[in-house]
Amino acid sequence: MNLRELAKNHVLGNPTRLAIMLYLLPRDRVLFKELLSVLDLTPGNLDSHLKALEKAGYVELYKVFADRPRTAVRITEKGAEETGKYFRALKNVLSSL
């Protein structure tokens, strides 16, 4: 992946979506409310970014039931692979400067 391909990655090229993926990478699952707090986003904004990530196949959203239904987010195998590829490519581009 080169600089041109990095620029074409509209999913991970967005700073908020990249931050979501970085937060999810080392975790099994994260509650929607936790992401809201960590990233300091509005619910609508976070929902929009998660839908873009879900559409790309990078995350799965599902309901968990504790005291009440909650939305949880899990990174997919594809999402973990693509995030890793994106960072390796970014590292390669930066090291060639």
Short mmCIF file of N, CA, C and O in Angstrom, two decimals:
data_model
loop_
_atom_site.label_atom_id
_atom_site.label_comp_id
_atom_site.label_asym_id
_atom_site.label_seq_id
_atom_site.Cartn_x
_atom_site.Cartn_y
_atom_site.Cartn_z
N MET A 1 0.86 -1.18 0.00
CA MET A 1 0.00 0.00 0.00
C MET A 1 0.90 1.24 0.00
O MET A 1 1.83 1.34 0.78
N ASN A 2 0.62 2.16 -0.89
CA ASN A 2 1.41 3.39 -0.98
C ASN A 2 0.56 4.59 -0.53
O ASN A 2 -0.57 4.42 -0.10
N LEU A 3 1.11 5.76 -0.66
CA LEU A 3 0.43 6.98 -0.22
C LEU A 3 -0.90 7.17 -0.94
O LEU A 3 -1.90 7.54 -0.31
N ARG A 4 -0.95 6.88 -2.21
CA ARG A 4 -2.18 7.02 -2.99
C ARG A 4 -3.26 6.08 -2.46
O ARG A 4 -4.41 6.47 -2.31
N GLU A 5 -2.89 4.84 -2.16
CA GLU A 5 -3.85 3.87 -1.64
C GLU A 5 -4.31 4.25 -0.23
O GLU A 5 -5.46 4.03 0.12
N LEU A 6 -3.40 4.80 0.57
CA LEU A 6 -3.78 5.28 1.91
C LEU A 6 -4.84 6.36 1.80
O LEU A 6 -5.82 6.38 2.54
N ALA A 7 -4.64 7.27 0.86
CA ALA A 7 -5.57 8.38 0.68
C ALA A 7 -6.94 7.90 0.20
O ALA A 7 -7.95 8.54 0.47
N LYS A 8 -6.98 6.77 -0.49
CA LYS A 8 -8.23 6.25 -1.02
C LYS A 8 -9.04 5.47 0.02
O LYS A 8 -10.19 5.15 -0.22
N ASN A 9 -8.43 5.15 1.15
CA ASN A 9 -9.13 4.39 2.18
C ASN A 9 -10.04 5.35 2.94
O ASN A 9 -9.64 5.96 3.92
N HIS A 10 -11.27 5.47 2.49
CA HIS A 10 -12.21 6.42 3.07
C HIS A 10 -12.75 5.95 4.41
O HIS A 10 -13.29 6.75 5.17
N VAL A 11 -12.62 4.68 4.70
CA VAL A 11 -13.12 4.17 5.97
C VAL A 11 -12.12 4.49 7.07
O VAL A 11 -12.44 5.19 8.03
N LEU A 12 -10.89 4.01 6.95
CA LEU A 12 -9.90 4.23 7.99
C LEU A 12 -9.20 5.58 7.86
O LEU A 12 -8.52 6.01 8.79
N GLY A 13 -9.36 6.26 6.75
CA GLY A 13 -8.77 7.57 6.57
C GLY A 13 -9.45 8.65 7.40
O GLY A 13 -8.92 9.74 7.57
N ASN A 14 -10.61 8.33 7.97
CA ASN A 14 -11.31 9.26 8.83
C ASN A 14 -10.75 9.13 10.25
O ASN A 14 -10.72 8.02 10.80
N PRO A 15 -10.32 10.22 10.87
CA PRO A 15 -9.69 10.15 12.19
C PRO A 15 -10.58 9.52 13.28
O PRO A 15 -10.10 8.77 14.12
N THR A 16 -11.87 9.80 13.24
CA THR A 16 -12.76 9.25 14.26
C THR A 16 -12.91 7.74 14.10
O THR A 16 -12.84 6.99 15.07
N ARG A 17 -13.08 7.30 12.86
CA ARG A 17 -13.21 5.85 12.63
C ARG A 17 -11.91 5.13 12.95
O ARG A 17 -11.92 4.02 13.48
N LEU A 18 -10.79 5.76 12.66
CA LEU A 18 -9.50 5.17 13.00
C LEU A 18 -9.35 5.06 14.51
O LEU A 18 -8.90 4.03 15.03
N ALA A 19 -9.79 6.08 15.23
CA ALA A 19 -9.74 6.05 16.70
C ALA A 19 -10.63 4.94 17.26
O ALA A 19 -10.25 4.24 18.20
N ILE A 20 -11.79 4.75 16.67
CA ILE A 20 -12.69 3.67 17.10
C ILE A 20 -11.99 2.33 16.92
O ILE A 20 -11.99 1.49 17.82
N MET A 21 -11.39 2.12 15.76
CA MET A 21 -10.72 0.85 15.49
C MET A 21 -9.54 0.63 16.43
O MET A 21 -9.33 -0.48 16.91
N LEU A 22 -8.79 1.67 16.71
CA LEU A 22 -7.66 1.55 17.64
C LEU A 22 -8.14 1.19 19.04
O LEU A 22 -7.49 0.41 19.73
N TYR A 23 -9.26 1.74 19.44
CA TYR A 23 -9.79 1.43 20.76
C TYR A 23 -10.31 -0.01 20.81
O TYR A 23 -10.14 -0.71 21.81
N LEU A 24 -10.92 -0.47 19.73
CA LEU A 24 -11.48 -1.82 19.69
C LEU A 24 -10.41 -2.90 19.56
O LEU A 24 -10.61 -4.02 20.04
N LEU A 25 -9.33 -2.60 18.89
CA LEU A 25 -8.33 -3.61 18.54
C LEU A 25 -7.91 -4.51 19.71
O LEU A 25 -7.95 -5.73 19.56
N PRO A 26 -7.55 -3.98 20.87
CA PRO A 26 -7.11 -4.88 21.95
C PRO A 26 -8.25 -5.40 22.83
O PRO A 26 -8.01 -6.09 23.81
N ARG A 27 -9.49 -5.08 22.50
CA ARG A 27 -10.62 -5.44 23.36
C ARG A 27 -11.54 -6.45 22.70
O ARG A 27 -11.71 -6.44 21.49
N ASP A 28 -12.17 -7.27 23.52
CA ASP A 28 -13.12 -8.27 23.01
C ASP A 28 -14.39 -7.59 22.52
O ASP A 28 -14.85 -7.84 21.42
N ARG A 29 -14.94 -6.73 23.35
CA ARG A 29 -16.12 -5.97 22.97
C ARG A 29 -16.15 -4.69 23.79
O ARG A 29 -15.55 -4.59 24.85
N VAL A 30 -16.87 -3.71 23.28
CA VAL A 30 -17.00 -2.42 23.94
C VAL A 30 -18.46 -2.00 23.85
O VAL A 30 -19.10 -2.18 22.82
N LEU A 31 -18.97 -1.45 24.93
CA LEU A 31 -20.33 -0.93 24.90
C LEU A 31 -20.35 0.43 24.21
O LEU A 31 -19.40 1.21 24.29
N PHE A 32 -21.45 0.70 23.53
CA PHE A 32 -21.64 1.97 22.83
C PHE A 32 -21.39 3.14 23.77
O PHE A 32 -20.69 4.09 23.42
N LYS A 33 -21.91 3.05 24.99
CA LYS A 33 -21.77 4.13 25.96
C LYS A 33 -20.30 4.38 26.32
O LYS A 33 -19.89 5.51 26.53
N GLU A 34 -19.51 3.31 26.39
CA GLU A 34 -18.08 3.46 26.68
C GLU A 34 -17.38 4.22 25.56
O GLU A 34 -16.56 5.11 25.81
N LEU A 35 -17.71 3.88 24.31
CA LEU A 35 -17.12 4.60 23.18
C LEU A 35 -17.51 6.07 23.19
O LEU A 35 -16.69 6.94 22.88
N LEU A 36 -18.76 6.35 23.54
CA LEU A 36 -19.20 7.75 23.64
C LEU A 36 -18.32 8.52 24.61
O LEU A 36 -17.87 9.63 24.31
N SER A 37 -18.07 7.92 25.74
CA SER A 37 -17.28 8.57 26.79
C SER A 37 -15.82 8.74 26.38
O SER A 37 -15.25 9.82 26.51
N VAL A 38 -15.22 7.68 25.88
CA VAL A 38 -13.81 7.70 25.52
C VAL A 38 -13.52 8.67 24.38
O VAL A 38 -12.53 9.40 24.41
N LEU A 39 -14.39 8.69 23.39
CA LEU A 39 -14.15 9.51 22.20
C LEU A 39 -14.81 10.88 22.26
O LEU A 39 -14.59 11.71 21.38
N ASP A 40 -15.63 11.11 23.28
CA ASP A 40 -16.31 12.39 23.47
C ASP A 40 -17.10 12.80 22.22
O ASP A 40 -16.91 13.88 21.67
N LEU A 41 -17.97 11.88 21.77
CA LEU A 41 -18.80 12.12 20.60
C LEU A 41 -20.26 12.19 21.01
O LEU A 41 -20.64 11.75 22.09
N THR A 42 -21.10 12.70 20.12
CA THR A 42 -22.54 12.64 20.35
C THR A 42 -23.02 11.25 19.92
O THR A 42 -22.37 10.60 19.08
N PRO A 43 -24.15 10.79 20.45
CA PRO A 43 -24.65 9.48 20.05
C PRO A 43 -24.88 9.37 18.54
O PRO A 43 -24.54 8.36 17.92
N GLY A 44 -25.42 10.41 17.93
CA GLY A 44 -25.67 10.38 16.49
C GLY A 44 -24.39 10.30 15.68
O GLY A 44 -24.32 9.58 14.67
N ASN A 45 -23.38 11.04 16.10
CA ASN A 45 -22.10 11.03 15.41
C ASN A 45 -21.44 9.65 15.51
O ASN A 45 -20.98 9.09 14.52
N LEU A 46 -21.41 9.08 16.72
CA LEU A 46 -20.83 7.76 16.91
C LEU A 46 -21.59 6.72 16.10
O LEU A 46 -20.99 5.87 15.43
N ASP A 47 -22.91 6.79 16.13
CA ASP A 47 -23.73 5.84 15.37
C ASP A 47 -23.41 5.90 13.88
O ASP A 47 -23.28 4.87 13.22
N SER A 48 -23.24 7.10 13.36
CA SER A 48 -22.92 7.27 11.94
C SER A 48 -21.58 6.62 11.60
O SER A 48 -21.46 5.92 10.59
N HIS A 49 -20.58 6.83 12.44
CA HIS A 49 -19.26 6.24 12.19
C HIS A 49 -19.30 4.72 12.32
O HIS A 49 -18.68 4.00 11.53
N LEU A 50 -20.03 4.22 13.31
CA LEU A 50 -20.13 2.78 13.48
C LEU A 50 -20.85 2.12 12.31
O LEU A 50 -20.49 1.02 11.89
N LYS A 51 -21.85 2.79 11.78
CA LYS A 51 -22.56 2.25 10.61
C LYS A 51 -21.64 2.16 9.40
O LYS A 51 -21.70 1.20 8.63
N ALA A 52 -20.77 3.16 9.23
CA ALA A 52 -19.81 3.12 8.12
C ALA A 52 -18.82 1.96 8.31
O ALA A 52 -18.50 1.25 7.35
N LEU A 53 -18.37 1.76 9.53
CA LEU A 53 -17.45 0.65 9.82
C LEU A 53 -18.15 -0.70 9.66
O LEU A 53 -17.56 -1.66 9.16
N GLU A 54 -19.41 -0.76 10.07
CA GLU A 54 -20.17 -2.00 9.93
C GLU A 54 -20.41 -2.32 8.46
O GLU A 54 -20.28 -3.47 8.03
N LYS A 55 -20.74 -1.31 7.68
CA LYS A 55 -20.98 -1.51 6.25
C LYS A 55 -19.72 -2.03 5.55
O LYS A 55 -19.81 -2.86 4.64
N ALA A 56 -18.56 -1.58 6.01
CA ALA A 56 -17.28 -2.04 5.44
C ALA A 56 -16.90 -3.43 5.95
O ALA A 56 -15.95 -4.03 5.45
N GLY A 57 -17.63 -3.93 6.95
CA GLY A 57 -17.34 -5.25 7.50
C GLY A 57 -16.25 -5.23 8.56
O GLY A 57 -15.69 -6.27 8.89
N TYR A 58 -15.96 -4.05 9.12
CA TYR A 58 -14.88 -3.91 10.10
C TYR A 58 -15.35 -4.14 11.53
O TYR A 58 -14.54 -4.47 12.39
N VAL A 59 -16.62 -3.90 11.81
CA VAL A 59 -17.16 -4.11 13.15
C VAL A 59 -18.52 -4.79 13.07
O VAL A 59 -19.18 -4.78 12.02
N GLU A 60 -18.92 -5.38 14.19
CA GLU A 60 -20.26 -5.93 14.34
C GLU A 60 -20.92 -5.22 15.51
O GLU A 60 -20.29 -5.03 16.55
N LEU A 61 -22.17 -4.85 15.34
CA LEU A 61 -22.95 -4.28 16.43
C LEU A 61 -24.00 -5.30 16.83
O LEU A 61 -24.60 -5.93 15.96
N TYR A 62 -24.20 -5.45 18.12
CA TYR A 62 -25.18 -6.41 18.61
C TYR A 62 -25.68 -5.96 19.97
O TYR A 62 -25.11 -5.08 20.60
N LYS A 63 -26.77 -6.56 20.41
CA LYS A 63 -27.37 -6.21 21.69
C LYS A 63 -26.92 -7.19 22.76
O LYS A 63 -26.79 -8.39 22.52
N VAL A 64 -26.63 -6.66 23.95
CA VAL A 64 -26.36 -7.47 25.13
C VAL A 64 -27.42 -7.09 26.16
O VAL A 64 -27.90 -5.96 26.18
N PHE A 65 -27.78 -8.03 26.98
CA PHE A 65 -28.82 -7.78 27.97
C PHE A 65 -28.25 -7.95 29.37
O PHE A 65 -27.86 -9.05 29.76
N ALA A 66 -28.18 -6.86 30.10
CA ALA A 66 -27.77 -6.89 31.50
C ALA A 66 -28.99 -6.42 32.27
O ALA A 66 -30.00 -7.09 32.27
N ASP A 67 -28.93 -5.27 32.86
CA ASP A 67 -30.11 -4.71 33.52
C ASP A 67 -31.10 -4.19 32.49
O ASP A 67 -32.29 -4.06 32.75
N ARG A 68 -30.59 -3.90 31.30
CA ARG A 68 -31.42 -3.43 30.18
C ARG A 68 -30.64 -3.69 28.89
O ARG A 68 -29.44 -3.93 28.93
N PRO A 69 -31.31 -3.65 27.77
CA PRO A 69 -30.58 -3.88 26.50
C PRO A 69 -29.55 -2.78 26.24
O PRO A 69 -29.82 -1.60 26.46
N ARG A 70 -28.38 -3.18 25.81
CA ARG A 70 -27.31 -2.24 25.48
C ARG A 70 -26.70 -2.66 24.14
O ARG A 70 -26.68 -3.83 23.81
N THR A 71 -26.16 -1.67 23.45
CA THR A 71 -25.49 -1.96 22.19
C THR A 71 -24.01 -2.18 22.46
O THR A 71 -23.37 -1.38 23.12
N ALA A 72 -23.49 -3.29 21.93
CA ALA A 72 -22.07 -3.60 22.05
C ALA A 72 -21.46 -3.60 20.66
O ALA A 72 -22.15 -3.80 19.65
N VAL A 73 -20.16 -3.37 20.61
CA VAL A 73 -19.43 -3.32 19.35
C VAL A 73 -18.25 -4.26 19.46
O VAL A 73 -17.55 -4.28 20.47
N ARG A 74 -18.04 -5.04 18.41
CA ARG A 74 -16.92 -5.98 18.35
C ARG A 74 -16.21 -5.78 17.02
O ARG A 74 -16.84 -5.63 15.98
N ILE A 75 -14.88 -5.78 17.06
CA ILE A 75 -14.10 -5.69 15.83
C ILE A 75 -14.14 -7.07 15.14
O ILE A 75 -14.11 -8.10 15.81
N THR A 76 -14.23 -7.07 13.83
CA THR A 76 -14.23 -8.32 13.08
C THR A 76 -12.79 -8.70 12.71
O THR A 76 -11.87 -7.87 12.81
N GLU A 77 -12.62 -9.91 12.25
CA GLU A 77 -11.31 -10.34 11.79
C GLU A 77 -10.85 -9.44 10.64
O GLU A 77 -9.69 -9.01 10.59
N LYS A 78 -11.77 -9.16 9.73
CA LYS A 78 -11.45 -8.27 8.60
C LYS A 78 -11.03 -6.89 9.11
O LYS A 78 -10.07 -6.30 8.62
N GLY A 79 -11.76 -6.37 10.10
CA GLY A 79 -11.44 -5.06 10.65
C GLY A 79 -10.06 -5.02 11.27
O GLY A 79 -9.31 -4.06 11.09
N ALA A 80 -9.71 -6.07 12.01
CA ALA A 80 -8.38 -6.14 12.64
C ALA A 80 -7.30 -6.22 11.57
O ALA A 80 -6.26 -5.53 11.66
N GLU A 81 -7.52 -7.03 10.54
CA GLU A 81 -6.54 -7.17 9.46
C GLU A 81 -6.36 -5.85 8.71
O GLU A 81 -5.23 -5.43 8.43
N GLU A 82 -7.46 -5.22 8.36
CA GLU A 82 -7.38 -3.97 7.59
C GLU A 82 -6.75 -2.84 8.40
O GLU A 82 -6.00 -2.04 7.86
N THR A 83 -7.04 -2.80 9.69
CA THR A 83 -6.42 -1.78 10.55
C THR A 83 -4.92 -2.01 10.63
O THR A 83 -4.13 -1.06 10.53
N GLY A 84 -4.51 -3.27 10.78
CA GLY A 84 -3.08 -3.59 10.80
C GLY A 84 -2.40 -3.22 9.50
O GLY A 84 -1.31 -2.64 9.49
N LYS A 85 -3.04 -3.55 8.38
CA LYS A 85 -2.50 -3.21 7.06
C LYS A 85 -2.36 -1.71 6.90
O LYS A 85 -1.36 -1.21 6.38
N TYR A 86 -3.37 -0.98 7.35
CA TYR A 86 -3.37 0.48 7.23
C TYR A 86 -2.18 1.07 8.00
O TYR A 86 -1.46 1.92 7.49
N PHE A 87 -1.96 0.56 9.22
CA PHE A 87 -0.86 1.10 10.02
C PHE A 87 0.51 0.70 9.48
O PHE A 87 1.45 1.49 9.52
N ARG A 88 0.63 -0.51 8.97
CA ARG A 88 1.90 -0.90 8.36
C ARG A 88 2.20 -0.03 7.15
O ARG A 88 3.33 0.41 6.95
N ALA A 89 1.18 0.23 6.34
CA ALA A 89 1.37 1.09 5.17
C ALA A 89 1.73 2.51 5.58
O ALA A 89 2.62 3.14 4.98
N LEU A 90 1.07 3.00 6.59
CA LEU A 90 1.37 4.35 7.09
C LEU A 90 2.82 4.42 7.59
O LEU A 90 3.54 5.37 7.29
N LYS A 91 3.23 3.40 8.30
CA LYS A 91 4.62 3.33 8.80
C LYS A 91 5.61 3.32 7.63
O LYS A 91 6.62 4.02 7.66
N ASN A 92 5.30 2.53 6.59
CA ASN A 92 6.18 2.47 5.43
C ASN A 92 6.29 3.82 4.72
O ASN A 92 7.37 4.22 4.32
N VAL A 93 5.17 4.48 4.58
CA VAL A 93 5.19 5.80 3.93
C VAL A 93 6.00 6.78 4.76
O VAL A 93 6.83 7.53 4.23
N LEU A 94 5.78 6.78 6.06
CA LEU A 94 6.50 7.71 6.93
C LEU A 94 8.01 7.42 6.96
O LEU A 94 8.82 8.33 7.02
N SER A 95 8.37 6.15 6.92
CA SER A 95 9.80 5.81 6.97
C SER A 95 10.51 6.15 5.67
O SER A 95 11.74 6.27 5.64
N SER A 96 9.76 6.32 4.58
CA SER A 96 10.40 6.66 3.31
C SER A 96 10.57 8.17 3.13
O SER A 96 11.11 8.61 2.12
N LEU A 97 10.12 8.96 4.09
CA LEU A 97 10.23 10.42 3.98
C LEU A 97 11.62 10.90 4.38
O LEU A 97 12.30 10.36 5.14
#
